[in-house]
């Protein structure tokens, strides 16, 4: 097998999706990829502890950059330097709340993905993150929500869609219950997608569509067994 795909993860919070990647690639037995760098947007977040506990290099945006609302130049220089220093081949935004500067998007075009806790293009865009997403889904009376993984473009949540997984919304769901059900699927879909990318199964067509060979649907995304039936409410 060829060298593992070198993955850099950007996070702003708990890092449970980061943990799902670490469990499969760094601590588990899938040799196709490896998390080599975690960048936190601020110190003290759980994601950084998770990286260190797994023996992965963990770095924080410098204070000067963190403290500016949006300072694309500061973010740009730091991210390009740090991601380049360890030869990151795929960037994963896993709950990263800062804007990615356009130059970084261009440098990693087709090699940077984001995970979003709803079915895009609905319920995405600037300011739509965390609990707000699930509240909006429930307020709208949606019967289905889901997980979307997409390539990162210069607009929030608008890049080519890479993978999706639908999840039912129950009548009595509040945002916490829905978030928990969605997160459980995120932890399965994200490592599956990274593994597929590492195995060269994903490409971007000239029309800007993400294409899987063989198709992803019907394999990882919709397979549910007795122990991992995400359509039930047992863990909701
Ligand atoms: C996830 O719901 C993800 O979809 C969104 O932010 C959340 C991050 O959770 N982008 P965690 O930090 O991975 O636990």
PDB file of C-alpha atoms and ligand atoms in Angstrom:
ATOM      1  CA  UNK A   1       0.000   0.000   0.000  1.00  0.00           C
ATOM      2  CA  UNK A   2       1.202   3.521  -0.755  1.00  0.00           C
ATOM      3  CA  UNK A   3       2.036   6.108   1.885  1.00  0.00           C
ATOM      4  CA  UNK A   4      -0.923   7.259   4.022  1.00  0.00           C
ATOM      5  CA  UNK A   5      -2.704  10.414   2.889  1.00  0.00           C
ATOM      6  CA  UNK A   6      -1.487  13.250   5.112  1.00  0.00           C
ATOM      7  CA  UNK A   7      -4.496  14.909   6.713  1.00  0.00           C
ATOM      8  CA  UNK A   8      -4.633  18.266   8.511  1.00  0.00           C
ATOM      9  CA  UNK A   9      -7.691  18.959  10.664  1.00  0.00           C
ATOM     10  CA  UNK A  10      -8.927  22.448  11.600  1.00  0.00           C
ATOM     11  CA  UNK A  11     -11.215  22.626  14.635  1.00  0.00           C
ATOM     12  CA  UNK A  12     -12.778  25.143  17.017  1.00  0.00           C
ATOM     13  CA  UNK A  13     -14.513  23.006  19.610  1.00  0.00           C
ATOM     14  CA  UNK A  14     -14.978  19.553  21.026  1.00  0.00           C
ATOM     15  CA  UNK A  15     -13.345  17.693  18.161  1.00  0.00           C
ATOM     16  CA  UNK A  16     -15.504  14.588  18.242  1.00  0.00           C
ATOM     17  CA  UNK A  17     -15.215  14.332  14.446  1.00  0.00           C
ATOM     18  CA  UNK A  18     -11.454  14.665  14.794  1.00  0.00           C
ATOM     19  CA  UNK A  19     -11.619  11.780  17.275  1.00  0.00           C
ATOM     20  CA  UNK A  20     -13.487   9.650  14.737  1.00  0.00           C
ATOM     21  CA  UNK A  21     -10.631  10.235  12.279  1.00  0.00           C
ATOM     22  CA  UNK A  22      -7.955   9.522  14.890  1.00  0.00           C
ATOM     23  CA  UNK A  23      -9.721   6.335  15.949  1.00  0.00           C
ATOM     24  CA  UNK A  24      -9.818   4.988  12.425  1.00  0.00           C
ATOM     25  CA  UNK A  25      -6.498   6.138  11.021  1.00  0.00           C
ATOM     26  CA  UNK A  26      -3.996   6.986  13.767  1.00  0.00           C
ATOM     27  CA  UNK A  27      -5.155   4.625  16.498  1.00  0.00           C
ATOM     28  CA  UNK A  28      -7.042   2.095  14.379  1.00  0.00           C
ATOM     29  CA  UNK A  29      -6.107  -0.192  11.552  1.00  0.00           C
ATOM     30  CA  UNK A  30      -6.905   1.765   8.391  1.00  0.00           C
ATOM     31  CA  UNK A  31      -3.487   2.648   6.925  1.00  0.00           C
ATOM     32  CA  UNK A  32      -4.860   4.725   4.034  1.00  0.00           C
ATOM     33  CA  UNK A  33      -4.626   8.087   5.855  1.00  0.00           C
ATOM     34  CA  UNK A  34      -3.081   9.703   8.888  1.00  0.00           C
ATOM     35  CA  UNK A  35      -3.860  12.907  10.776  1.00  0.00           C
ATOM     36  CA  UNK A  36      -0.523  14.733  10.913  1.00  0.00           C
ATOM     37  CA  UNK A  37      -1.602  18.157  12.166  1.00  0.00           C
ATOM     38  CA  UNK A  38      -4.461  19.702  14.106  1.00  0.00           C
ATOM     39  CA  UNK A  39      -4.931  23.466  14.121  1.00  0.00           C
ATOM     40  CA  UNK A  40      -7.221  24.948  16.755  1.00  0.00           C
ATOM     41  CA  UNK A  41      -8.692  28.402  16.299  1.00  0.00           C
ATOM     42  CA  UNK A  42      -8.199  29.114  20.026  1.00  0.00           C
ATOM     43  CA  UNK A  43      -6.412  27.513  22.971  1.00  0.00           C
ATOM     44  CA  UNK A  44      -8.085  25.302  25.544  1.00  0.00           C
ATOM     45  CA  UNK A  45     -10.433  23.476  23.203  1.00  0.00           C
ATOM     46  CA  UNK A  46     -10.973  19.742  23.583  1.00  0.00           C
ATOM     47  CA  UNK A  47      -9.916  19.107  19.987  1.00  0.00           C
ATOM     48  CA  UNK A  48      -6.330  20.079  20.842  1.00  0.00           C
ATOM     49  CA  UNK A  49      -6.263  17.682  23.800  1.00  0.00           C
ATOM     50  CA  UNK A  50      -7.558  14.888  21.604  1.00  0.00           C
ATOM     51  CA  UNK A  51      -4.747  15.516  19.123  1.00  0.00           C
ATOM     52  CA  UNK A  52      -2.058  15.536  21.798  1.00  0.00           C
ATOM     53  CA  UNK A  53      -3.465  12.395  23.428  1.00  0.00           C
ATOM     54  CA  UNK A  54      -3.133  10.638  20.065  1.00  0.00           C
ATOM     55  CA  UNK A  55       0.419  11.918  19.624  1.00  0.00           C
ATOM     56  CA  UNK A  56      -0.505  14.324  16.828  1.00  0.00           C
ATOM     57  CA  UNK A  57       1.054  17.756  16.444  1.00  0.00           C
ATOM     58  CA  UNK A  58      -1.391  20.372  17.744  1.00  0.00           C
ATOM     59  CA  UNK A  59      -1.093  24.074  17.023  1.00  0.00           C
ATOM     60  CA  UNK A  60      -3.172  27.143  17.796  1.00  0.00           C
ATOM     61  CA  UNK A  61      -3.724  30.220  15.675  1.00  0.00           C
ATOM     62  CA  UNK A  62      -1.452  32.937  17.088  1.00  0.00           C
ATOM     63  CA  UNK A  63      -3.152  35.300  19.541  1.00  0.00           C
ATOM     64  CA  UNK A  64      -2.811  38.226  17.144  1.00  0.00           C
ATOM     65  CA  UNK A  65      -4.821  36.310  14.563  1.00  0.00           C
ATOM     66  CA  UNK A  66      -7.396  34.919  17.011  1.00  0.00           C
ATOM     67  CA  UNK A  67      -8.170  38.317  18.418  1.00  0.00           C
ATOM     68  CA  UNK A  68      -8.981  39.936  15.135  1.00  0.00           C
ATOM     69  CA  UNK A  69     -12.584  39.218  14.140  1.00  0.00           C
ATOM     70  CA  UNK A  70     -11.591  38.248  10.657  1.00  0.00           C
ATOM     71  CA  UNK A  71      -8.044  38.876   9.612  1.00  0.00           C
ATOM     72  CA  UNK A  72      -7.627  36.897   6.406  1.00  0.00           C
ATOM     73  CA  UNK A  73      -4.017  37.961   6.053  1.00  0.00           C
ATOM     74  CA  UNK A  74      -3.053  36.636   9.453  1.00  0.00           C
ATOM     75  CA  UNK A  75      -4.975  33.401   8.965  1.00  0.00           C
ATOM     76  CA  UNK A  76      -3.623  33.041   5.461  1.00  0.00           C
ATOM     77  CA  UNK A  77       0.046  33.271   6.351  1.00  0.00           C
ATOM     78  CA  UNK A  78      -0.278  30.971   9.352  1.00  0.00           C
ATOM     79  CA  UNK A  79      -2.349  28.290   7.651  1.00  0.00           C
ATOM     80  CA  UNK A  80      -0.297  28.152   4.469  1.00  0.00           C
ATOM     81  CA  UNK A  81       2.933  27.955   6.442  1.00  0.00           C
ATOM     82  CA  UNK A  82       1.813  25.326   8.929  1.00  0.00           C
ATOM     83  CA  UNK A  83      -0.080  23.110   6.492  1.00  0.00           C
ATOM     84  CA  UNK A  84       2.838  23.330   4.080  1.00  0.00           C
ATOM     85  CA  UNK A  85       5.445  22.572   6.748  1.00  0.00           C
ATOM     86  CA  UNK A  86       4.075  19.072   7.325  1.00  0.00           C
ATOM     87  CA  UNK A  87       3.022  18.420   3.701  1.00  0.00           C
ATOM     88  CA  UNK A  88      -0.698  18.207   4.356  1.00  0.00           C
ATOM     89  CA  UNK A  89      -2.463  16.674   1.344  1.00  0.00           C
ATOM     90  CA  UNK A  90      -6.062  16.900   2.550  1.00  0.00           C
ATOM     91  CA  UNK A  91      -7.516  19.534   4.888  1.00  0.00           C
ATOM     92  CA  UNK A  92     -10.599  18.630   6.923  1.00  0.00           C
ATOM     93  CA  UNK A  93     -12.658  21.381   8.550  1.00  0.00           C
ATOM     94  CA  UNK A  94     -14.277  19.636  11.502  1.00  0.00           C
ATOM     95  CA  UNK A  95     -16.245  22.269  13.367  1.00  0.00           C
ATOM     96  CA  UNK A  96     -13.903  25.105  12.357  1.00  0.00           C
ATOM     97  CA  UNK A  97     -15.641  28.439  12.826  1.00  0.00           C
ATOM     98  CA  UNK A  98     -13.276  30.889  11.144  1.00  0.00           C
ATOM     99  CA  UNK A  99     -13.398  31.984   7.556  1.00  0.00           C
ATOM    100  CA  UNK A 100     -10.834  30.276   5.329  1.00  0.00           C
ATOM    101  CA  UNK A 101      -9.009  32.947   3.298  1.00  0.00           C
ATOM    102  CA  UNK A 102      -9.533  32.754  -0.449  1.00  0.00           C
ATOM    103  CA  UNK A 103      -5.853  32.105  -1.140  1.00  0.00           C
ATOM    104  CA  UNK A 104      -5.913  29.058   1.150  1.00  0.00           C
ATOM    105  CA  UNK A 105      -9.086  27.800  -0.547  1.00  0.00           C
ATOM    106  CA  UNK A 106      -7.331  28.150  -3.899  1.00  0.00           C
ATOM    107  CA  UNK A 107      -4.153  26.459  -2.681  1.00  0.00           C
ATOM    108  CA  UNK A 108      -6.205  23.466  -1.484  1.00  0.00           C
ATOM    109  CA  UNK A 109      -8.950  23.489  -4.115  1.00  0.00           C
ATOM    110  CA  UNK A 110     -10.383  19.971  -4.331  1.00  0.00           C
ATOM    111  CA  UNK A 111      -8.272  18.985  -1.325  1.00  0.00           C
ATOM    112  CA  UNK A 112     -10.224  20.684   1.485  1.00  0.00           C
ATOM    113  CA  UNK A 113     -13.517  19.340   2.847  1.00  0.00           C
ATOM    114  CA  UNK A 114     -15.991  20.557   5.463  1.00  0.00           C
ATOM    115  CA  UNK A 115     -18.607  18.626   7.419  1.00  0.00           C
ATOM    116  CA  UNK A 116     -21.987  20.280   7.973  1.00  0.00           C
ATOM    117  CA  UNK A 117     -24.819  18.940  10.183  1.00  0.00           C
ATOM    118  CA  UNK A 118     -27.713  19.338   7.703  1.00  0.00           C
ATOM    119  CA  UNK A 119     -28.559  18.591   4.097  1.00  0.00           C
ATOM    120  CA  UNK A 120     -27.001  21.396   2.064  1.00  0.00           C
ATOM    121  CA  UNK A 121     -27.790  23.586   0.220  1.00  0.00           C
ATOM    122  CA  UNK A 122     -30.537  24.071   2.851  1.00  0.00           C
ATOM    123  CA  UNK A 123     -29.658  25.332   6.312  1.00  0.00           C
ATOM    124  CA  UNK A 124     -26.132  26.481   5.526  1.00  0.00           C
ATOM    125  CA  UNK A 125     -24.289  29.737   5.014  1.00  0.00           C
ATOM    126  CA  UNK A 126     -22.761  32.402   7.212  1.00  0.00           C
ATOM    127  CA  UNK A 127     -23.798  32.057  10.864  1.00  0.00           C
ATOM    128  CA  UNK A 128     -25.428  28.659  10.375  1.00  0.00           C
ATOM    129  CA  UNK A 129     -23.514  26.394  12.704  1.00  0.00           C
ATOM    130  CA  UNK A 130     -24.093  24.326  15.829  1.00  0.00           C
ATOM    131  CA  UNK A 131     -27.461  24.464  17.529  1.00  0.00           C
ATOM    132  CA  UNK A 132     -28.776  27.153  15.149  1.00  0.00           C
ATOM    133  CA  UNK A 133     -28.779  24.672  12.277  1.00  0.00           C
ATOM    134  CA  UNK A 134     -30.874  22.120  14.149  1.00  0.00           C
ATOM    135  CA  UNK A 135     -33.252  24.759  15.517  1.00  0.00           C
ATOM    136  CA  UNK A 136     -33.855  26.051  11.995  1.00  0.00           C
ATOM    137  CA  UNK A 137     -34.519  22.533  10.699  1.00  0.00           C
ATOM    138  CA  UNK A 138     -37.039  21.881  13.497  1.00  0.00           C
ATOM    139  CA  UNK A 139     -38.688  25.328  13.181  1.00  0.00           C
ATOM    140  CA  UNK A 140     -39.207  24.721   9.473  1.00  0.00           C
ATOM    141  CA  UNK A 141     -40.968  21.437  10.234  1.00  0.00           C
ATOM    142  CA  UNK A 142     -38.518  19.346   8.234  1.00  0.00           C
ATOM    143  CA  UNK A 143     -39.066  15.598   8.452  1.00  0.00           C
ATOM    144  CA  UNK A 144     -35.549  14.817   7.289  1.00  0.00           C
ATOM    145  CA  UNK A 145     -32.199  16.356   8.097  1.00  0.00           C
ATOM    146  CA  UNK A 146     -28.771  14.856   7.593  1.00  0.00           C
ATOM    147  CA  UNK A 147     -25.059  15.266   7.153  1.00  0.00           C
ATOM    148  CA  UNK A 148     -23.256  16.872   4.219  1.00  0.00           C
ATOM    149  CA  UNK A 149     -19.573  16.764   3.407  1.00  0.00           C
ATOM    150  CA  UNK A 150     -18.507  19.191   0.709  1.00  0.00           C
ATOM    151  CA  UNK A 151     -15.420  20.679  -0.869  1.00  0.00           C
ATOM    152  CA  UNK A 152     -14.604  24.079   0.530  1.00  0.00           C
ATOM    153  CA  UNK A 153     -15.057  27.020  -1.800  1.00  0.00           C
ATOM    154  CA  UNK A 154     -14.890  30.730  -1.159  1.00  0.00           C
ATOM    155  CA  UNK A 155     -18.536  30.868  -0.039  1.00  0.00           C
ATOM    156  CA  UNK A 156     -19.702  29.323   3.244  1.00  0.00           C
ATOM    157  CA  UNK A 157     -21.216  25.845   2.691  1.00  0.00           C
ATOM    158  CA  UNK A 158     -21.508  26.245  -1.102  1.00  0.00           C
ATOM    159  CA  UNK A 159     -18.700  24.068  -2.496  1.00  0.00           C
ATOM    160  CA  UNK A 160     -19.332  20.853  -4.490  1.00  0.00           C
ATOM    161  CA  UNK A 161     -21.121  18.218  -2.420  1.00  0.00           C
ATOM    162  CA  UNK A 162     -19.010  15.136  -1.734  1.00  0.00           C
ATOM    163  CA  UNK A 163     -21.333  12.954   0.375  1.00  0.00           C
ATOM    164  CA  UNK A 164     -24.667  13.152   2.178  1.00  0.00           C
ATOM    165  CA  UNK A 165     -26.587  10.975   4.580  1.00  0.00           C
ATOM    166  CA  UNK A 166     -30.270  11.626   5.420  1.00  0.00           C
ATOM    167  CA  UNK A 167     -31.481  11.342   9.014  1.00  0.00           C
ATOM    168  CA  UNK A 168     -35.112  11.467  10.190  1.00  0.00           C
ATOM    169  CA  UNK A 169     -36.378  14.308  12.356  1.00  0.00           C
ATOM    170  CA  UNK A 170     -38.673  12.949  15.087  1.00  0.00           C
ATOM    171  CA  UNK A 171     -41.868  14.754  16.108  1.00  0.00           C
ATOM    172  CA  UNK A 172     -40.614  15.456  19.611  1.00  0.00           C
ATOM    173  CA  UNK A 173     -37.011  16.295  18.739  1.00  0.00           C
ATOM    174  CA  UNK A 174     -35.404  19.322  20.295  1.00  0.00           C
ATOM    175  CA  UNK A 175     -32.149  20.646  18.885  1.00  0.00           C
ATOM    176  CA  UNK A 176     -30.041  18.605  21.302  1.00  0.00           C
ATOM    177  CA  UNK A 177     -31.737  15.332  20.401  1.00  0.00           C
ATOM    178  CA  UNK A 178     -31.434  16.020  16.689  1.00  0.00           C
ATOM    179  CA  UNK A 179     -27.814  17.182  17.032  1.00  0.00           C
ATOM    180  CA  UNK A 180     -26.896  13.953  18.833  1.00  0.00           C
ATOM    181  CA  UNK A 181     -28.483  11.772  16.136  1.00  0.00           C
ATOM    182  CA  UNK A 182     -26.764  13.763  13.395  1.00  0.00           C
ATOM    183  CA  UNK A 183     -23.389  13.704  15.137  1.00  0.00           C
ATOM    184  CA  UNK A 184     -23.471   9.927  15.396  1.00  0.00           C
ATOM    185  CA  UNK A 185     -23.747   9.741  11.618  1.00  0.00           C
ATOM    186  CA  UNK A 186     -21.037  12.380  11.140  1.00  0.00           C
ATOM    187  CA  UNK A 187     -18.641  10.098  13.008  1.00  0.00           C
ATOM    188  CA  UNK A 188     -19.272   7.335  10.488  1.00  0.00           C
ATOM    189  CA  UNK A 189     -19.472   9.345   7.307  1.00  0.00           C
ATOM    190  CA  UNK A 190     -16.374  11.518   7.735  1.00  0.00           C
ATOM    191  CA  UNK A 191     -13.836   8.683   8.179  1.00  0.00           C
ATOM    192  CA  UNK A 192     -15.484   6.767   5.313  1.00  0.00           C
ATOM    193  CA  UNK A 193     -15.124   9.778   3.034  1.00  0.00           C
ATOM    194  CA  UNK A 194     -11.502  10.418   4.020  1.00  0.00           C
ATOM    195  CA  UNK A 195     -10.682   6.775   3.437  1.00  0.00           C
ATOM    196  CA  UNK A 196     -12.346   6.907   0.017  1.00  0.00           C
ATOM    197  CA  UNK A 197     -10.382  10.024  -0.897  1.00  0.00           C
ATOM    198  CA  UNK A 198      -7.160   8.394   0.296  1.00  0.00           C
ATOM    199  CA  UNK A 199      -7.879   5.459  -1.997  1.00  0.00           C
ATOM    200  CA  UNK A 200      -8.252   7.770  -4.980  1.00  0.00           C
ATOM    201  CA  UNK A 201     -11.961   7.177  -5.426  1.00  0.00           C
ATOM    202  CA  UNK A 202     -13.041  10.818  -5.547  1.00  0.00           C
ATOM    203  CA  UNK A 203     -12.489  13.356  -8.290  1.00  0.00           C
ATOM    204  CA  UNK A 204     -13.865  16.727  -9.279  1.00  0.00           C
ATOM    205  CA  UNK A 205     -15.339  16.817 -12.782  1.00  0.00           C
ATOM    206  CA  UNK A 206     -14.752  19.743 -15.124  1.00  0.00           C
ATOM    207  CA  UNK A 207     -18.360  20.728 -14.352  1.00  0.00           C
ATOM    208  CA  UNK A 208     -17.382  21.087 -10.702  1.00  0.00           C
ATOM    209  CA  UNK A 209     -19.155  17.953  -9.470  1.00  0.00           C
ATOM    210  CA  UNK A 210     -17.621  15.525  -7.006  1.00  0.00           C
ATOM    211  CA  UNK A 211     -17.672  12.014  -8.475  1.00  0.00           C
ATOM    212  CA  UNK A 212     -17.005   8.710  -6.769  1.00  0.00           C
ATOM    213  CA  UNK A 213     -15.738   5.570  -8.488  1.00  0.00           C
ATOM    214  CA  UNK A 214     -17.279   3.228  -7.506  1.00  0.00           C
ATOM    215  CA  UNK A 215     -20.278   5.264  -6.334  1.00  0.00           C
ATOM    216  CA  UNK A 216     -20.401   6.020  -2.622  1.00  0.00           C
ATOM    217  CA  UNK A 217     -24.177   5.748  -2.262  1.00  0.00           C
ATOM    218  CA  UNK A 218     -25.372   2.299  -1.372  1.00  0.00           C
ATOM    219  CA  UNK A 219     -22.052   1.469   0.204  1.00  0.00           C
ATOM    220  CA  UNK A 220     -20.829   3.315   3.283  1.00  0.00           C
ATOM    221  CA  UNK A 221     -23.465   6.003   3.322  1.00  0.00           C
ATOM    222  CA  UNK A 222     -26.629   3.966   3.477  1.00  0.00           C
ATOM    223  CA  UNK A 223     -25.537   0.752   5.110  1.00  0.00           C
ATOM    224  CA  UNK A 224     -27.051   0.285   8.557  1.00  0.00           C
ATOM    225  CA  UNK A 225     -27.045  -2.927  10.524  1.00  0.00           C
ATOM    226  CA  UNK A 226     -28.864  -3.963  13.701  1.00  0.00           C
ATOM    227  CA  UNK A 227     -26.256  -2.269  15.865  1.00  0.00           C
ATOM    228  CA  UNK A 228     -25.959   0.948  13.993  1.00  0.00           C
ATOM    229  CA  UNK A 229     -29.432   1.688  12.735  1.00  0.00           C
ATOM    230  CA  UNK A 230     -29.417   5.459  12.678  1.00  0.00           C
ATOM    231  CA  UNK A 231     -33.109   5.642  11.831  1.00  0.00           C
ATOM    232  CA  UNK A 232     -34.154   4.620  15.333  1.00  0.00           C
ATOM    233  CA  UNK A 233     -34.287   6.900  18.301  1.00  0.00           C
ATOM    234  CA  UNK A 234     -32.420   4.680  20.738  1.00  0.00           C
ATOM    235  CA  UNK A 235     -29.420   7.028  20.976  1.00  0.00           C
ATOM    236  CA  UNK A 236     -31.289  10.183  20.015  1.00  0.00           C
TER     237      UNK A 236
HETATM  238  C1  LIG B   1     -20.289  19.134  13.836  1.00  0.00           C
HETATM  239  O1  LIG B   1     -21.665  19.045  14.030  1.00  0.00           O
HETATM  240  C2  LIG B   1     -19.966  19.539  12.416  1.00  0.00           C
HETATM  241  O2  LIG B   1     -20.902  19.106  11.488  1.00  0.00           O
HETATM  242  C3  LIG B   1     -19.990  21.034  12.494  1.00  0.00           C
HETATM  243  O3  LIG B   1     -19.465  21.346  13.754  1.00  0.00           O
HETATM  244  C4  LIG B   1     -19.666  20.250  14.647  1.00  0.00           C
HETATM  245  C5  LIG B   1     -18.324  19.893  15.194  1.00  0.00           C
HETATM  246  O4  LIG B   1     -18.412  18.968  16.228  1.00  0.00           O
HETATM  247  N1  LIG B   1     -19.286  21.645  11.400  1.00  0.00           N
HETATM  248  P1  LIG B   1     -17.084  18.333  16.820  1.00  0.00           P
HETATM  249  O5  LIG B   1     -16.191  19.493  17.271  1.00  0.00           O
HETATM  250  O6  LIG B   1     -16.441  17.508  15.771  1.00  0.00           O
HETATM  251  O7  LIG B   1     -17.539  17.522  18.001  1.00  0.00           O
END
